[in-house]
Amino acid sequence: MDEYLWVLKQSEADLVREIEPDRMAALDEDGLIDLHRRVRRARNKHTKNYRRGAAKQVEESGARGAAGPKGGKARLRAEAFEEALSLVSARLAAVAHEQAEALKVERLARAQAGRSTGPGSSPSGSGPVDGPGLPATHQKTTGGVKRDASSASQGARRQAERDSR
């Protein structure tokens, strides 16, 4: 990355210096996300500027191949931020993966200890709970109180008819 610093302005060079390994190691996931956003914006800006300049050069020179060598500094700036973005992206991916693994281990430990905090979980893992340490009371239903009452009354009518014979 040092080969590009001579092309960059002071504020841009400061942004590129933020991706040094020891400085990035001090950042947490949120800090890396912020750095990634800033580097991506700078990369997009310089890539856009380089492409616009190259497009103007194509009109003047009449060929894309002849226009390429004239955008030296703009192309170097775009390359610098492209490389910086790849480094930040790789570090962010590694940190996010580590954090996801840590959360997974914590979740599994809670589940094994019977203290899962997920929806519908109970200390014994047997289903939802009504209160602290109490299993849920099971109420048999087919989808509605009215339908259950109707079904029960039909059963009672059938039984009464049988009993009257």
PDB file of C-alpha atoms in Angstrom:
ATOM      1  CA  MET A   1       0.000   0.000   0.000  1.00  0.00           C
ATOM      2  CA  ASP A   2       2.950   2.357   0.516  1.00  0.00           C
ATOM      3  CA  GLU A   3       3.577   2.513  -3.252  1.00  0.00           C
ATOM      4  CA  TYR A   4       0.304   4.403  -3.662  1.00  0.00           C
ATOM      5  CA  LEU A   5       0.741   6.985  -0.908  1.00  0.00           C
ATOM      6  CA  TRP A   6       2.577   9.482  -3.125  1.00  0.00           C
ATOM      7  CA  VAL A   7      -0.495   9.751  -5.365  1.00  0.00           C
ATOM      8  CA  LEU A   8      -3.018  10.327  -2.580  1.00  0.00           C
ATOM      9  CA  LYS A   9      -3.949  13.561  -0.853  1.00  0.00           C
ATOM     10  CA  GLN A  10      -3.246  13.872   2.878  1.00  0.00           C
ATOM     11  CA  SER A  11      -6.761  12.941   4.039  1.00  0.00           C
ATOM     12  CA  GLU A  12      -6.843   9.997   1.627  1.00  0.00           C
ATOM     13  CA  ALA A  13      -3.428   8.813   2.781  1.00  0.00           C
ATOM     14  CA  ASP A  14      -4.644   8.992   6.395  1.00  0.00           C
ATOM     15  CA  LEU A  15      -7.596   6.780   5.461  1.00  0.00           C
ATOM     16  CA  VAL A  16      -5.279   4.265   3.801  1.00  0.00           C
ATOM     17  CA  ARG A  17      -3.013   4.268   6.872  1.00  0.00           C
ATOM     18  CA  GLU A  18      -6.001   3.201   8.971  1.00  0.00           C
ATOM     19  CA  ILE A  19      -5.900  -0.204   7.297  1.00  0.00           C
ATOM     20  CA  GLU A  20      -2.491  -1.077   8.731  1.00  0.00           C
ATOM     21  CA  PRO A  21      -2.769  -4.514  10.385  1.00  0.00           C
ATOM     22  CA  ASP A  22      -2.073  -3.328  13.944  1.00  0.00           C
ATOM     23  CA  ARG A  23      -4.579  -0.472  13.632  1.00  0.00           C
ATOM     24  CA  MET A  24      -7.275  -2.733  12.181  1.00  0.00           C
ATOM     25  CA  ALA A  25      -6.632  -5.334  14.893  1.00  0.00           C
ATOM     26  CA  ALA A  26      -7.657  -2.747  17.490  1.00  0.00           C
ATOM     27  CA  LEU A  27     -11.056  -2.213  15.839  1.00  0.00           C
ATOM     28  CA  ASP A  28     -14.187  -4.145  16.751  1.00  0.00           C
ATOM     29  CA  GLU A  29     -16.801  -5.215  14.218  1.00  0.00           C
ATOM     30  CA  ASP A  30     -18.653  -1.878  14.281  1.00  0.00           C
ATOM     31  CA  GLY A  31     -15.412   0.046  13.800  1.00  0.00           C
ATOM     32  CA  LEU A  32     -14.490  -2.171  10.882  1.00  0.00           C
ATOM     33  CA  ILE A  33     -17.918  -1.651   9.315  1.00  0.00           C
ATOM     34  CA  ASP A  34     -17.435   2.111   9.553  1.00  0.00           C
ATOM     35  CA  LEU A  35     -13.934   1.890   8.056  1.00  0.00           C
ATOM     36  CA  HIS A  36     -15.243  -0.385   5.284  1.00  0.00           C
ATOM     37  CA  ARG A  37     -17.963   2.143   4.453  1.00  0.00           C
ATOM     38  CA  ARG A  38     -15.487   5.038   4.264  1.00  0.00           C
ATOM     39  CA  VAL A  39     -12.995   3.122   2.110  1.00  0.00           C
ATOM     40  CA  ARG A  40     -15.783   1.903  -0.203  1.00  0.00           C
ATOM     41  CA  ARG A  41     -17.019   5.463  -0.701  1.00  0.00           C
ATOM     42  CA  ALA A  42     -13.488   6.656  -1.517  1.00  0.00           C
ATOM     43  CA  ARG A  43     -12.989   3.741  -3.938  1.00  0.00           C
ATOM     44  CA  ASN A  44     -16.284   4.497  -5.693  1.00  0.00           C
ATOM     45  CA  LYS A  45     -15.379   8.172  -5.979  1.00  0.00           C
ATOM     46  CA  HIS A  46     -11.960   7.574  -7.513  1.00  0.00           C
ATOM     47  CA  THR A  47     -13.164   4.798  -9.801  1.00  0.00           C
ATOM     48  CA  LYS A  48     -15.918   7.080 -11.081  1.00  0.00           C
ATOM     49  CA  ASN A  49     -13.447   9.935 -11.617  1.00  0.00           C
ATOM     50  CA  TYR A  50     -11.021   7.670 -13.474  1.00  0.00           C
ATOM     51  CA  ARG A  51     -13.738   6.279 -15.738  1.00  0.00           C
ATOM     52  CA  ARG A  52     -15.110   9.709 -16.549  1.00  0.00           C
ATOM     53  CA  GLY A  53     -11.647  10.996 -17.412  1.00  0.00           C
ATOM     54  CA  ALA A  54     -10.889   7.958 -19.535  1.00  0.00           C
ATOM     55  CA  ALA A  55     -14.198   8.368 -21.379  1.00  0.00           C
ATOM     56  CA  LYS A  56     -13.266  11.966 -22.242  1.00  0.00           C
ATOM     57  CA  GLN A  57      -9.839  10.822 -23.429  1.00  0.00           C
ATOM     58  CA  VAL A  58     -11.443   8.232 -25.722  1.00  0.00           C
ATOM     59  CA  GLU A  59     -13.358  11.013 -27.451  1.00  0.00           C
ATOM     60  CA  GLU A  60     -10.170  13.055 -27.907  1.00  0.00           C
ATOM     61  CA  SER A  61      -7.825  10.255 -28.944  1.00  0.00           C
ATOM     62  CA  GLY A  62     -10.380   8.213 -30.863  1.00  0.00           C
ATOM     63  CA  ALA A  63      -9.483   4.837 -29.306  1.00  0.00           C
ATOM     64  CA  ARG A  64      -9.725   3.245 -25.879  1.00  0.00           C
ATOM     65  CA  GLY A  65      -6.230   1.799 -26.054  1.00  0.00           C
ATOM     66  CA  ALA A  66      -4.704   5.169 -26.761  1.00  0.00           C
ATOM     67  CA  ALA A  67      -6.691   6.814 -23.954  1.00  0.00           C
ATOM     68  CA  GLY A  68      -5.628   4.370 -21.206  1.00  0.00           C
ATOM     69  CA  PRO A  69      -2.085   5.575 -20.422  1.00  0.00           C
ATOM     70  CA  LYS A  70      -3.187   9.186 -19.877  1.00  0.00           C
ATOM     71  CA  GLY A  71      -5.177   8.530 -16.673  1.00  0.00           C
ATOM     72  CA  GLY A  72      -2.162   7.584 -14.557  1.00  0.00           C
ATOM     73  CA  LYS A  73      -2.776   9.215 -11.186  1.00  0.00           C
ATOM     74  CA  ALA A  74      -6.530   8.709 -11.250  1.00  0.00           C
ATOM     75  CA  ARG A  75      -6.053   5.021 -12.061  1.00  0.00           C
ATOM     76  CA  LEU A  76      -3.481   4.630  -9.263  1.00  0.00           C
ATOM     77  CA  ARG A  77      -5.847   6.246  -6.759  1.00  0.00           C
ATOM     78  CA  ALA A  78      -8.663   3.910  -7.786  1.00  0.00           C
ATOM     79  CA  GLU A  79      -6.303   0.908  -7.500  1.00  0.00           C
ATOM     80  CA  ALA A  80      -5.113   2.057  -4.062  1.00  0.00           C
ATOM     81  CA  PHE A  81      -8.619   2.187  -2.687  1.00  0.00           C
ATOM     82  CA  GLU A  82      -9.587  -1.064  -4.407  1.00  0.00           C
ATOM     83  CA  GLU A  83      -6.715  -2.820  -2.644  1.00  0.00           C
ATOM     84  CA  ALA A  84      -7.531  -1.086   0.646  1.00  0.00           C
ATOM     85  CA  LEU A  85     -11.150  -2.184   0.355  1.00  0.00           C
ATOM     86  CA  SER A  86     -10.150  -5.793  -0.217  1.00  0.00           C
ATOM     87  CA  LEU A  87      -7.978  -5.765   2.918  1.00  0.00           C
ATOM     88  CA  VAL A  88     -10.702  -4.223   5.068  1.00  0.00           C
ATOM     89  CA  SER A  89     -13.290  -6.622   3.648  1.00  0.00           C
ATOM     90  CA  ALA A  90     -11.120  -9.626   4.472  1.00  0.00           C
ATOM     91  CA  ARG A  91     -10.550  -8.418   8.038  1.00  0.00           C
ATOM     92  CA  LEU A  92     -14.246  -7.636   8.511  1.00  0.00           C
ATOM     93  CA  ALA A  93     -15.212 -11.086   7.251  1.00  0.00           C
ATOM     94  CA  ALA A  94     -12.769 -12.732   9.664  1.00  0.00           C
ATOM     95  CA  VAL A  95     -14.021 -10.724  12.653  1.00  0.00           C
ATOM     96  CA  ALA A  96     -17.671 -11.342  11.757  1.00  0.00           C
ATOM     97  CA  HIS A  97     -16.976 -15.077  11.460  1.00  0.00           C
ATOM     98  CA  GLU A  98     -15.222 -15.127  14.842  1.00  0.00           C
ATOM     99  CA  GLN A  99     -18.118 -13.289  16.444  1.00  0.00           C
ATOM    100  CA  ALA A 100     -20.665 -15.639  14.867  1.00  0.00           C
ATOM    101  CA  GLU A 101     -18.731 -18.660  16.140  1.00  0.00           C
ATOM    102  CA  ALA A 102     -18.560 -17.154  19.637  1.00  0.00           C
ATOM    103  CA  LEU A 103     -22.334 -16.567  19.636  1.00  0.00           C
ATOM    104  CA  LYS A 104     -22.910 -20.108  18.410  1.00  0.00           C
ATOM    105  CA  VAL A 105     -20.766 -21.571  21.194  1.00  0.00           C
ATOM    106  CA  GLU A 106     -22.591 -19.426  23.766  1.00  0.00           C
ATOM    107  CA  ARG A 107     -25.996 -20.468  22.425  1.00  0.00           C
ATOM    108  CA  LEU A 108     -25.043 -24.149  22.489  1.00  0.00           C
ATOM    109  CA  ALA A 109     -23.702 -23.839  26.029  1.00  0.00           C
ATOM    110  CA  ARG A 110     -26.969 -22.259  27.167  1.00  0.00           C
ATOM    111  CA  ALA A 111     -28.987 -24.970  25.474  1.00  0.00           C
ATOM    112  CA  GLN A 112     -26.934 -27.691  27.145  1.00  0.00           C
ATOM    113  CA  ALA A 113     -27.272 -25.978  30.500  1.00  0.00           C
ATOM    114  CA  GLY A 114     -31.037 -25.713  30.024  1.00  0.00           C
ATOM    115  CA  ARG A 115     -31.068 -21.925  30.016  1.00  0.00           C
ATOM    116  CA  SER A 116     -31.950 -21.314  26.409  1.00  0.00           C
ATOM    117  CA  THR A 117     -33.486 -17.903  25.847  1.00  0.00           C
ATOM    118  CA  GLY A 118     -34.960 -18.606  22.430  1.00  0.00           C
ATOM    119  CA  PRO A 119     -38.662 -18.316  21.671  1.00  0.00           C
ATOM    120  CA  GLY A 120     -40.798 -21.147  22.996  1.00  0.00           C
ATOM    121  CA  SER A 121     -37.950 -22.756  24.876  1.00  0.00           C
ATOM    122  CA  SER A 122     -38.101 -24.289  28.319  1.00  0.00           C
ATOM    123  CA  PRO A 123     -35.475 -25.266  30.862  1.00  0.00           C
ATOM    124  CA  SER A 124     -36.057 -28.964  30.210  1.00  0.00           C
ATOM    125  CA  GLY A 125     -36.376 -28.536  26.449  1.00  0.00           C
ATOM    126  CA  SER A 126     -39.810 -30.167  26.463  1.00  0.00           C
ATOM    127  CA  GLY A 127     -41.776 -27.197  25.147  1.00  0.00           C
ATOM    128  CA  PRO A 128     -43.015 -23.764  26.155  1.00  0.00           C
ATOM    129  CA  VAL A 129     -43.400 -22.769  29.801  1.00  0.00           C
ATOM    130  CA  ASP A 130     -46.211 -20.997  31.615  1.00  0.00           C
ATOM    131  CA  GLY A 131     -44.171 -19.697  34.511  1.00  0.00           C
ATOM    132  CA  PRO A 132     -40.720 -19.972  35.986  1.00  0.00           C
ATOM    133  CA  GLY A 133     -39.798 -23.656  35.902  1.00  0.00           C
ATOM    134  CA  LEU A 134     -43.343 -24.834  35.131  1.00  0.00           C
ATOM    135  CA  PRO A 135     -44.220 -26.715  31.955  1.00  0.00           C
ATOM    136  CA  ALA A 136     -47.029 -25.327  29.828  1.00  0.00           C
ATOM    137  CA  THR A 137     -50.484 -26.723  30.435  1.00  0.00           C
ATOM    138  CA  HIS A 138     -51.563 -28.551  27.326  1.00  0.00           C
ATOM    139  CA  GLN A 139     -54.985 -27.775  26.006  1.00  0.00           C
ATOM    140  CA  LYS A 140     -56.168 -30.022  23.217  1.00  0.00           C
ATOM    141  CA  THR A 141     -57.708 -27.933  20.483  1.00  0.00           C
ATOM    142  CA  THR A 142     -58.386 -28.376  16.789  1.00  0.00           C
ATOM    143  CA  GLY A 143     -58.225 -24.729  15.917  1.00  0.00           C
ATOM    144  CA  GLY A 144     -60.963 -22.930  17.782  1.00  0.00           C
ATOM    145  CA  VAL A 145     -63.013 -22.981  20.961  1.00  0.00           C
ATOM    146  CA  LYS A 146     -66.277 -22.803  19.037  1.00  0.00           C
ATOM    147  CA  ARG A 147     -65.357 -25.779  16.867  1.00  0.00           C
ATOM    148  CA  ASP A 148     -64.265 -27.795  19.909  1.00  0.00           C
ATOM    149  CA  ALA A 149     -67.545 -27.034  21.712  1.00  0.00           C
ATOM    150  CA  SER A 150     -69.533 -28.076  18.650  1.00  0.00           C
ATOM    151  CA  SER A 151     -67.608 -31.326  18.362  1.00  0.00           C
ATOM    152  CA  ALA A 152     -68.134 -32.103  22.065  1.00  0.00           C
ATOM    153  CA  SER A 153     -71.883 -31.436  21.822  1.00  0.00           C
ATOM    154  CA  GLN A 154     -72.160 -33.691  18.763  1.00  0.00           C
ATOM    155  CA  GLY A 155     -70.452 -36.443  20.708  1.00  0.00           C
ATOM    156  CA  ALA A 156     -72.788 -35.929  23.643  1.00  0.00           C
ATOM    157  CA  ARG A 157     -75.824 -36.106  21.329  1.00  0.00           C
ATOM    158  CA  ARG A 158     -74.616 -39.325  19.766  1.00  0.00           C
ATOM    159  CA  GLN A 159     -74.003 -40.865  23.179  1.00  0.00           C
ATOM    160  CA  ALA A 160     -77.439 -39.784  24.406  1.00  0.00           C
ATOM    161  CA  GLU A 161     -79.017 -41.346  21.336  1.00  0.00           C
ATOM    162  CA  ARG A 162     -77.212 -44.626  21.967  1.00  0.00           C
ATOM    163  CA  ASP A 163     -78.180 -44.607  25.641  1.00  0.00           C
ATOM    164  CA  SER A 164     -81.866 -44.097  24.808  1.00  0.00           C
ATOM    165  CA  ARG A 165     -82.074 -47.340  22.714  1.00  0.00           C
TER     166      ARG A 165
END
